[in-house]
Every structure is written in C-alpha cells, then in structure tokens.
XYZ file of C-alpha atoms in Angstrom:
421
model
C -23.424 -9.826 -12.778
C -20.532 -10.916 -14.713
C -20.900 -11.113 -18.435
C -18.453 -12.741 -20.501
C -16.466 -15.894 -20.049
C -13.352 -14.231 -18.823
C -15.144 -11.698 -16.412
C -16.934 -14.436 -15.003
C -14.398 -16.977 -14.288
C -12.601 -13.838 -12.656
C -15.544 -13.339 -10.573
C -15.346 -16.884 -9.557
C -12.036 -17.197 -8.772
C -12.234 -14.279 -6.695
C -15.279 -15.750 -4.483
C -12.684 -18.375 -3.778
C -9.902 -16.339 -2.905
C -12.103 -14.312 -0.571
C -13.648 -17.312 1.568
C -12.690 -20.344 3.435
C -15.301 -22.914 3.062
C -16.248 -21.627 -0.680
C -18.960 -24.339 -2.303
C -19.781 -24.502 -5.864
C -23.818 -23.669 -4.412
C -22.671 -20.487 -2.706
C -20.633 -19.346 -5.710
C -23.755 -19.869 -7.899
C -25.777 -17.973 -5.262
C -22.729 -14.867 -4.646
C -22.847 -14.017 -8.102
C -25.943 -15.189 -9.836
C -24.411 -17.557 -12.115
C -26.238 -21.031 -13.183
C -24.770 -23.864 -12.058
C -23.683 -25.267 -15.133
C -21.377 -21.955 -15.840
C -19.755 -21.990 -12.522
C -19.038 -26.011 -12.786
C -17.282 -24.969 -16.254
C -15.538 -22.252 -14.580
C -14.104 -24.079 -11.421
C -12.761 -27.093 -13.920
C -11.216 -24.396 -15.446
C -9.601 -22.977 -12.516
C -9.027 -26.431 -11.953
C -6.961 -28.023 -15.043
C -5.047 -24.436 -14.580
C -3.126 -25.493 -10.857
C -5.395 -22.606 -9.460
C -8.055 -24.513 -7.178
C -8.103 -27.496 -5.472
C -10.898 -29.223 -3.768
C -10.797 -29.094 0.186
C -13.241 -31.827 2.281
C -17.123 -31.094 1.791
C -18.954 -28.282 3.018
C -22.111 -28.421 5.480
C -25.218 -30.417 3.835
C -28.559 -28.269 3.458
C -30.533 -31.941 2.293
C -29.306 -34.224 -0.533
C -25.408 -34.657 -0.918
C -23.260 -32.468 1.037
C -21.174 -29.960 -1.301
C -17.671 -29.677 -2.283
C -15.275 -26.847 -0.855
C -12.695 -25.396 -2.928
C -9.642 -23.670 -2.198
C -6.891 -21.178 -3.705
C -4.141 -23.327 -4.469
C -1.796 -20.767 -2.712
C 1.417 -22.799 -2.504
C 1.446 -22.920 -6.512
C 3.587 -19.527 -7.062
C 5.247 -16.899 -4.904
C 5.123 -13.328 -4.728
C 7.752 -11.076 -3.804
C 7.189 -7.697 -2.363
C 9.712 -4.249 -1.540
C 8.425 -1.908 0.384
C 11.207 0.889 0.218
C 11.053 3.962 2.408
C 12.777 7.274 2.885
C 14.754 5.663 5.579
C 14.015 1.924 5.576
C 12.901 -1.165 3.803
C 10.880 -4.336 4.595
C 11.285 -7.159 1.783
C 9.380 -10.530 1.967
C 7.886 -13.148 0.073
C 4.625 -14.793 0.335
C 1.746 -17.164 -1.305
C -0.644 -16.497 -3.633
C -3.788 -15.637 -0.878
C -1.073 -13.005 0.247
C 0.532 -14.318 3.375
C 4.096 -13.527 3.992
C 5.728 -16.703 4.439
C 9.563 -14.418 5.022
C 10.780 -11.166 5.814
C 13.658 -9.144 6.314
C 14.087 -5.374 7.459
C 17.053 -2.903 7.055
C 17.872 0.581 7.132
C 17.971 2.454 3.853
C 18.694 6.279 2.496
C 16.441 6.592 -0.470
C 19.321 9.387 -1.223
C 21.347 7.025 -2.324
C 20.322 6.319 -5.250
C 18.710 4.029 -7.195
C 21.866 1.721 -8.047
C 23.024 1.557 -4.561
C 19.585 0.686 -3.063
C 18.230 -1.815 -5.778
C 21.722 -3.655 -5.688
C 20.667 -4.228 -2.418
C 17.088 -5.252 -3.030
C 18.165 -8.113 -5.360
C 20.754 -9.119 -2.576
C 17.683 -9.353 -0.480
C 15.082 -10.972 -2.796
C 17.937 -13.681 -3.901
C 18.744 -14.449 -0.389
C 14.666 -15.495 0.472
C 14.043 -17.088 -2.709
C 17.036 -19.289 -1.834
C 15.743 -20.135 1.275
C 11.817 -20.949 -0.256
C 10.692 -23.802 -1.118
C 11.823 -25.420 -4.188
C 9.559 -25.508 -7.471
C 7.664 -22.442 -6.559
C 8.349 -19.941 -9.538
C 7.823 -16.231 -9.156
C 4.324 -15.403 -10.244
C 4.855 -11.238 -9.861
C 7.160 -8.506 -7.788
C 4.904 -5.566 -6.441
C 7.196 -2.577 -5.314
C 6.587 0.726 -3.330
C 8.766 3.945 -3.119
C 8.463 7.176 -1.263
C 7.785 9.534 -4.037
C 4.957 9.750 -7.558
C 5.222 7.032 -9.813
C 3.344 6.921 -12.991
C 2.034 3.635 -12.597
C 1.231 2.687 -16.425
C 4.731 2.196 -17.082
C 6.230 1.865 -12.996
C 8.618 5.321 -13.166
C 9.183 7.456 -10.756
C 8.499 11.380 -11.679
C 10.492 14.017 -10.287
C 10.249 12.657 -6.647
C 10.661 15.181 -3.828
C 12.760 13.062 -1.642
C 15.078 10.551 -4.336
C 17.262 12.321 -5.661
C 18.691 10.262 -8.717
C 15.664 8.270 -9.185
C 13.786 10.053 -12.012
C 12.628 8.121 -14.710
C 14.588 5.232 -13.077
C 13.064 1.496 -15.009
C 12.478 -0.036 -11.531
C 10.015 -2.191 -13.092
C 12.032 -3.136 -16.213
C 15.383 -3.757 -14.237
C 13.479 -6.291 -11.773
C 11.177 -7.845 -14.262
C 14.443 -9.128 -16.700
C 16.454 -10.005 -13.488
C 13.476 -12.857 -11.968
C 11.441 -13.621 -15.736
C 8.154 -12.093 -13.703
C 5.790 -9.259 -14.294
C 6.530 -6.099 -11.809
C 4.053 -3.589 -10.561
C 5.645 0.055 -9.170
C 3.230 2.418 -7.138
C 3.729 5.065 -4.213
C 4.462 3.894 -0.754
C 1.514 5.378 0.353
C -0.947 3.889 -2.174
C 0.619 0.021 -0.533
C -0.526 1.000 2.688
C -3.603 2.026 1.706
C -3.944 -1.421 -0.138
C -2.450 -3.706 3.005
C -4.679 -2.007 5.368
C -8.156 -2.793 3.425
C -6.379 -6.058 2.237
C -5.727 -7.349 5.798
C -6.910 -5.337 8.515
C -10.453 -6.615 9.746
C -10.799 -3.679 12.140
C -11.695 -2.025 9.501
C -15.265 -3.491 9.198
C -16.907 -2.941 5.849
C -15.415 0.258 5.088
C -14.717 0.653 1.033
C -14.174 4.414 1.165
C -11.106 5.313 3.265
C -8.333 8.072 2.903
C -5.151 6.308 4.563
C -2.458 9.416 5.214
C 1.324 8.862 6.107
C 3.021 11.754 8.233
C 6.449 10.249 8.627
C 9.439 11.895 6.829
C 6.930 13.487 3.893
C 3.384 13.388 3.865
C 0.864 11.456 1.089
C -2.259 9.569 1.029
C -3.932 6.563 -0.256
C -7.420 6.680 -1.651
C -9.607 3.697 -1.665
C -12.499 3.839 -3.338
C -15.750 1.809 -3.695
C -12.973 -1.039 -1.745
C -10.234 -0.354 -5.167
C -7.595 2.079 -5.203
C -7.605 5.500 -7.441
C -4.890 6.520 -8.400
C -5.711 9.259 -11.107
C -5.170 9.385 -14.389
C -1.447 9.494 -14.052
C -1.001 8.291 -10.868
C -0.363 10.655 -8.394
C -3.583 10.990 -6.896
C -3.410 11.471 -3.112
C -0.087 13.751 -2.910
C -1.673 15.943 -0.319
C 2.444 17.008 0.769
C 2.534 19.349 -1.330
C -0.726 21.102 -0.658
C -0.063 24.813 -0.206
C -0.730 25.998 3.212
C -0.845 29.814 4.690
C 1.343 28.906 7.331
C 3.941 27.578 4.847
C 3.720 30.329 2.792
C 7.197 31.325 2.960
C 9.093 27.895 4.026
C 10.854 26.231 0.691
C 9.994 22.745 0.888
C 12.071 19.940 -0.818
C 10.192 19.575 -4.165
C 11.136 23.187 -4.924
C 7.924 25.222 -4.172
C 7.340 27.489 -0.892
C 4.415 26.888 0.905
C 4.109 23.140 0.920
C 2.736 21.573 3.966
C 4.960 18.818 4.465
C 7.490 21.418 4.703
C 5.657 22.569 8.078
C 4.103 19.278 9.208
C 6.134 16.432 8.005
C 9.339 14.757 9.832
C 11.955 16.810 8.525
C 10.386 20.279 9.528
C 9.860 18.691 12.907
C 13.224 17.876 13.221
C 14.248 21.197 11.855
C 11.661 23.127 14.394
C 13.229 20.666 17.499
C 16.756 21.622 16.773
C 15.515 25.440 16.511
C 13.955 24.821 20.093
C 16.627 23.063 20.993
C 19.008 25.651 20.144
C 17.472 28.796 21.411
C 16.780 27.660 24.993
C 13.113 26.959 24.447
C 13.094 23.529 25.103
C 14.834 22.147 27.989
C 14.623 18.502 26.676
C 15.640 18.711 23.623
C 18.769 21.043 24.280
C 19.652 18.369 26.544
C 19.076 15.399 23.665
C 20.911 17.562 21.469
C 23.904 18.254 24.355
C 23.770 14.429 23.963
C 23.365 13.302 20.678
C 24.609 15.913 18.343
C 21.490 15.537 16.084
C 18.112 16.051 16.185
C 15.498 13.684 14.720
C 11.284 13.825 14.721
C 12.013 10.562 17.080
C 13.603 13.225 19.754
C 10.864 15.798 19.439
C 8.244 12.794 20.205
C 10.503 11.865 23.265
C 10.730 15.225 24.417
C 6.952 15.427 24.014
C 6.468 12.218 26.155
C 8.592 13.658 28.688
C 6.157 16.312 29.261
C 8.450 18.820 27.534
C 5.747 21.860 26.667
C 7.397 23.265 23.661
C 7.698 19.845 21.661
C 4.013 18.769 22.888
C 3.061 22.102 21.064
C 5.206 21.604 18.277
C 3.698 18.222 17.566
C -0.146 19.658 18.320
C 0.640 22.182 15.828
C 1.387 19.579 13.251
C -1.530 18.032 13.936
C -3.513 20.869 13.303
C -2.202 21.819 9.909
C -2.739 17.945 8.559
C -6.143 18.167 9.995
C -6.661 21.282 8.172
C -6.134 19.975 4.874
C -7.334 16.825 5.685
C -10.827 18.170 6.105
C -11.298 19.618 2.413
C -10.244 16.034 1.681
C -13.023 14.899 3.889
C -16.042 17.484 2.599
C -14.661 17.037 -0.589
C -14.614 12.953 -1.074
C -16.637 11.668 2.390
C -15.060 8.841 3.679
C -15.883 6.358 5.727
C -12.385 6.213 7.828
C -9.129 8.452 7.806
C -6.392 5.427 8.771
C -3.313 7.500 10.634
C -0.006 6.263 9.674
C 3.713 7.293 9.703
C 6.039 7.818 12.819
C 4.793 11.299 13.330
C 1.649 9.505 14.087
C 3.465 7.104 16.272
C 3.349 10.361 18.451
C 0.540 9.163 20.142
C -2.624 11.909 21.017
C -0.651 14.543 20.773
C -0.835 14.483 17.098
C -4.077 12.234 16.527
C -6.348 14.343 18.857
C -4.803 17.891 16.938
C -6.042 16.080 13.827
C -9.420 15.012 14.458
C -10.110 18.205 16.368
C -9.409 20.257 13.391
C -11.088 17.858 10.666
C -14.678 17.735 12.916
C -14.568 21.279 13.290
C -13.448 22.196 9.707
C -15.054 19.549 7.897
C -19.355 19.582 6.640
C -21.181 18.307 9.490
C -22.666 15.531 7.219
C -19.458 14.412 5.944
C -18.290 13.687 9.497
C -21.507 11.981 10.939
C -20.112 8.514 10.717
C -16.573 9.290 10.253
C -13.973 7.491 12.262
C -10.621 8.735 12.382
C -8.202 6.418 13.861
C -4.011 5.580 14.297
C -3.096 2.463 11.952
C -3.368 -1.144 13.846
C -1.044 -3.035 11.584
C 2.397 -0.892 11.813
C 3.775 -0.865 8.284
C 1.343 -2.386 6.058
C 3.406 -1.511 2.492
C 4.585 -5.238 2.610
C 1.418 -6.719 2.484
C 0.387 -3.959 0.308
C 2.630 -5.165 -2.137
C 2.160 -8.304 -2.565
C -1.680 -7.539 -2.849
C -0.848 -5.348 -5.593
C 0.723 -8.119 -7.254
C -2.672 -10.726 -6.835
C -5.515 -7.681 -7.772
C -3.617 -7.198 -10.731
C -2.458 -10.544 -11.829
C -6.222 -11.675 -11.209
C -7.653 -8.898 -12.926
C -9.959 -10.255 -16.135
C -7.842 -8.421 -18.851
C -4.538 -10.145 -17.080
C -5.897 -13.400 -16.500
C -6.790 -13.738 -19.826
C -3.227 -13.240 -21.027
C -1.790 -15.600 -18.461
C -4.134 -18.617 -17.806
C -3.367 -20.831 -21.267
C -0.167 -20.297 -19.618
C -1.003 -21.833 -16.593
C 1.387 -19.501 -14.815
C 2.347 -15.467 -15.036
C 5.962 -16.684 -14.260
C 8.203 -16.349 -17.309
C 6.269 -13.716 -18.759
C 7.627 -10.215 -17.870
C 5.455 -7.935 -20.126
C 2.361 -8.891 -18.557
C 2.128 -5.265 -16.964
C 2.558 -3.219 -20.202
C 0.071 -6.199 -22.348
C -2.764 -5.623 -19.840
C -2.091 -1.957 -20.731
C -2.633 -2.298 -24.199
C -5.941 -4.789 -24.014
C -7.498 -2.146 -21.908
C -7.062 0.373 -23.987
C-alpha cells in the first residue's frame, strides 16, 4: 500500500493509465486508499492537465460514478529505436500509442555523427507534421550495444565502432528542451513486448533474447526491467561457449557465442558452404549476388537446402544451450524469441527449445513457454514506454508535477538520479 503523498498519487495515476473505465470507487478499492485521499489525489492529477473526467461508470446503487482518463493528447513522446542495420523512429501520446513512424536503413558503423544527424532529420520532420501545442514531454532511445544507463553512454560496444562514451542523451536532450532516457536495444524489446503484447497473459518474469546480427537479452522481472547495477545485465553474446573456443568474436575475446550463433557467423559459415561446394543453394545465391547475408542462409534453408537447415539447427542449439543456465538459473515464466535469425522459422525455434527442456531443471521448465515474438520489432514501443515508467516514476513526478509538464526541463534524468540516491 502506498505510503506517502507522492507514492500514492503515483499509484493512482498509474491505476488510471492502466484501465479504461477507471472510477474513483475502484481506485479506492485497487489500492486500499480512503476515499478522501484518492479524491485529493485525482484533483491533483487534475489541476496538473494529467486526467480528465470521461462519462460515468456503471451504477452499483446510489449515484453512478465518475470515469477518469489519461489526458494522453497533453504531451508527446518521441522514440529511436536504432539497430545494427536499421532504425524505426516515431512519435506517440502519453498512454504510449504511436501516432507516426518512419523506417530506414542504417550502419551503426557509421558513427555516431553520421547516424544521429540523421535521427534529428527524422524526429524534426514528425514533430513538424504533429499537432500543434503538444510539447515534448521525453525522448527514450535504444542502441545495439551496453549502455550504462545512469548517465545514457554507451561502453565499449561490440558492434559501434566510434560510439564509446558518445553523450547520446546530452546531445538530444539540449537539441528538443526534454529529458532523454538511453538503454540497450534489447532491454526496449523486452519493455514493448510486456508493455503491449496481451499474448503474453500475466507473465511478469520473462527473458526476451534477440539473435539477429549479435545476440542479448532483456530481463523482466516481477513485470520491471533489471538491468544490473551498471546496466548491462542480459549480455548473454558474449557468453563463452566450448564450441567457440577458438573463433575471435567482434568484442575482442575468443570463444563468444554470438561469434558462432549470431548473424554475422551465419553469414560467414553460408559463404564457407557456399564456397566449398557444400551447399548447392547458396553457391548458387552467391554465383548471383556476390554476397552472402544470414537472410540467404534462411532462404537456402527454406528451399530445403540440407547444409543451411543444419547450419541454422546448429545455432539453435548453442542459444538453447546457454539459454537454459539462464532458465535454471532465474525461472521464467516465458523466453520471447526475437531477431531475424529467429525469423528462421522452426528450424531455429524447435533447436532452441529442444536444447533448453532437455538442459534446463525439470522444475524450472514445468510451465515454461518458449515462443517466436508476435509483435515484429517492439524497440519502438519500447521506447516510448521507457520514457512514461520513468517520467511517472514517484521520485520523477515529484520533480516535474509543480511544473505541470517534464517539457523544458532536460536534467530530469540525472535529478531523479540524485533524489534516489
């Protein structure tokens, strides 16, 4: 039960945000407030632009109650969701919906200047198009490598060169007068999948893994993300596999398994095939193309082509591998499958969960479900989410609300920092 004034006008705000139809009775009832606190709260919310009142609810005797709605069309989030090879930019309300998109090829290599130049291009050219009068409440952004997320840098990413250290979160918090949030691609899709898939049931313990061009994970705990104490939580790439043992992977170290399981070794291992004779389909895609990409192998695979079904199967197996020490060690309730590897289709997935149910304690896989992503790329919506769980944290609402608005004050990140410490 929330406690102080703060923590409790959180809690209701949240109970709105999280219901259509929310009444001031069911509020009381939700979080075992008295009446009188969550009347004091909701005027709050209220006077603030934050809730509106929305037609009655349905009458259990006596005067029928009043529902209450997120004002959603007050602000607008913005959200990046940059890849190793792509990005998806948009801009939505504040109960998350994206309202605009825009996709476009990227190379993360390069370089920071080159790709954020081309993020503000992006963000500049939807906010245009918005509607007038709605300020920028927050910017959430993902990237494909670690980020210490206290102060949104990148550390020594495997796969951007040029981007360590880079101020991603000070360069777009100046440029739109809004407070930025940084964290791993991975971690976003881990966030828009609980956030807005409702296949998902009631799960609040999931591991969400990416094989695409590297390989992470997002842990959800208890329905909130960890992240570790720096941030990094979740790298399972660079987990050190016999198999790998003598393979030099891209961070530096030998014996990584992304370097024997993600994209780029599949594309390596296809061109090998390829090559040598081994593969009839890919020598011809490679006859044709002059390149080989983990696209081909998956092509070759659906073409029946033996040696890139195994090559993907093998894959499998190794992810699965790891992925059941993850499994014995933190029990989850669902393993979400993401990534274009995954894309791949069963002859990935069924490598995976064969090797996690027979690896894996018996107990930790009793109710497991293991199962390929519904949504596509989630990191957009995980974005934006990012931006709303923080900005309607307690120890960030406090700082904002006499405010009215988060828009206009940029620090709002590192100031939460400090008032949790």
């Amino acid at each position: 039960m929330p406690s102080g004034r703060m923590d409790s006008l959180a809690a209701v705000l949240a109970a709105i945000r999280g219901s259509h139809g929310m009444t001031q009775p069911l509020i009381s009832q939700q979080l075992e407030l008295g009446r009188s606190v969550v009347a004091a709260r909701i005027a709050e919310l209220e006077s603030a632009g934050l809730v509106a009142r929305a037609g009655v609810g349905p009458s259990t005797g006596g005067r029928a109650p009043r529902q209450l709605r997120l004002r959603a069309e007050a602000g607008r989030v913005v959200g990046v969701d940059i890849g190793a090879t792509g990005m998806e930019i948009g801009v939505a309300d504040l109960s998350g919906r994206v309202l605009e998109s825009v996709e476009e090829p990227v190379d993360i290599a390069d370089g920071p200047e080159v790709i954020m130049a081309r993020v503000e291009q992006l963000v500049d050219g939807l906010l245009a198009g918005a509607v007038e009068g709605r300020s920028v409440w927050g910017i959430g952004v993902g990237v494909p490598g670690p980020v210490e997320f206290a102060t949104g840098l990148p550390v020594s990413p495997p796969i951007m060169p040029g981007w360590d250290g880079y101020p991603i979160r000070d360069r777009l918090s100046r440029r739109y007068d809004a407070p930025t949030w940084v964290d791993n691609d991975v971690n976003l899709l881990a966030l828009g999948e609980l956030r807005t898939n409702s296949t998902i049931g009631d799960a609040q313990d999931l591991l969400y893994v990416k094989i695409g061009t590297g390989i992470g994970a997002g842990l959800v705990s208890g329905g909130r993300l960890h992240r570790g104490t720096n941030g990094c939580a979740g790298d399972i790439g660079h987990i050190a596999v016999p198999e790998a043992e003598n393979v030099i992977c891209r961070c530096g170290n030998a014996g990584c398994l992304e370097a024997v399981a993600g994209g780029a070794a599949l594309a390596r291992e296809g061109r090998r095939l390829a090559e040598s004779g081994g593969s009839r389909v890919l020598t011809e895609i490679l006859a044709a193309k002059g390149t080989l990409t983990t696209a081909d192998v998956t092509v070759a695979a659906g073409r029946g082509d033996a040696a890139a079904r195994a090559l993907l199967a093998r894959a499998g197996r190794l992810v699965g591998t790891a992925l059941a020490t993850l499994v014995s060690f933190y029990n989850p309730a669902l393993v979400v499958l993401g990534g274009g590897v995954v894309s791949a289709g069963d002859h990935v997935l069924a490598a995976i969960r064969e090797a996690v149910y027979r690896r894996s304690l018996p107990l930790a896989t009793r109710t497991l479900r293991i199962e390929p992503t519904s949504l596509g790329e989630a990191g957009l919506a995980g974005a934006v989410h990012l931006v709303l769980d923080e900005l309607f944290t307690p120890r960030l609402l406090a700082q904002w609300l006499p405010f009215s608005t988060p828009a206009g004050h940029p620090d709002l990140p590192s100031a939460g920092e400090r008032s949790a410490a």
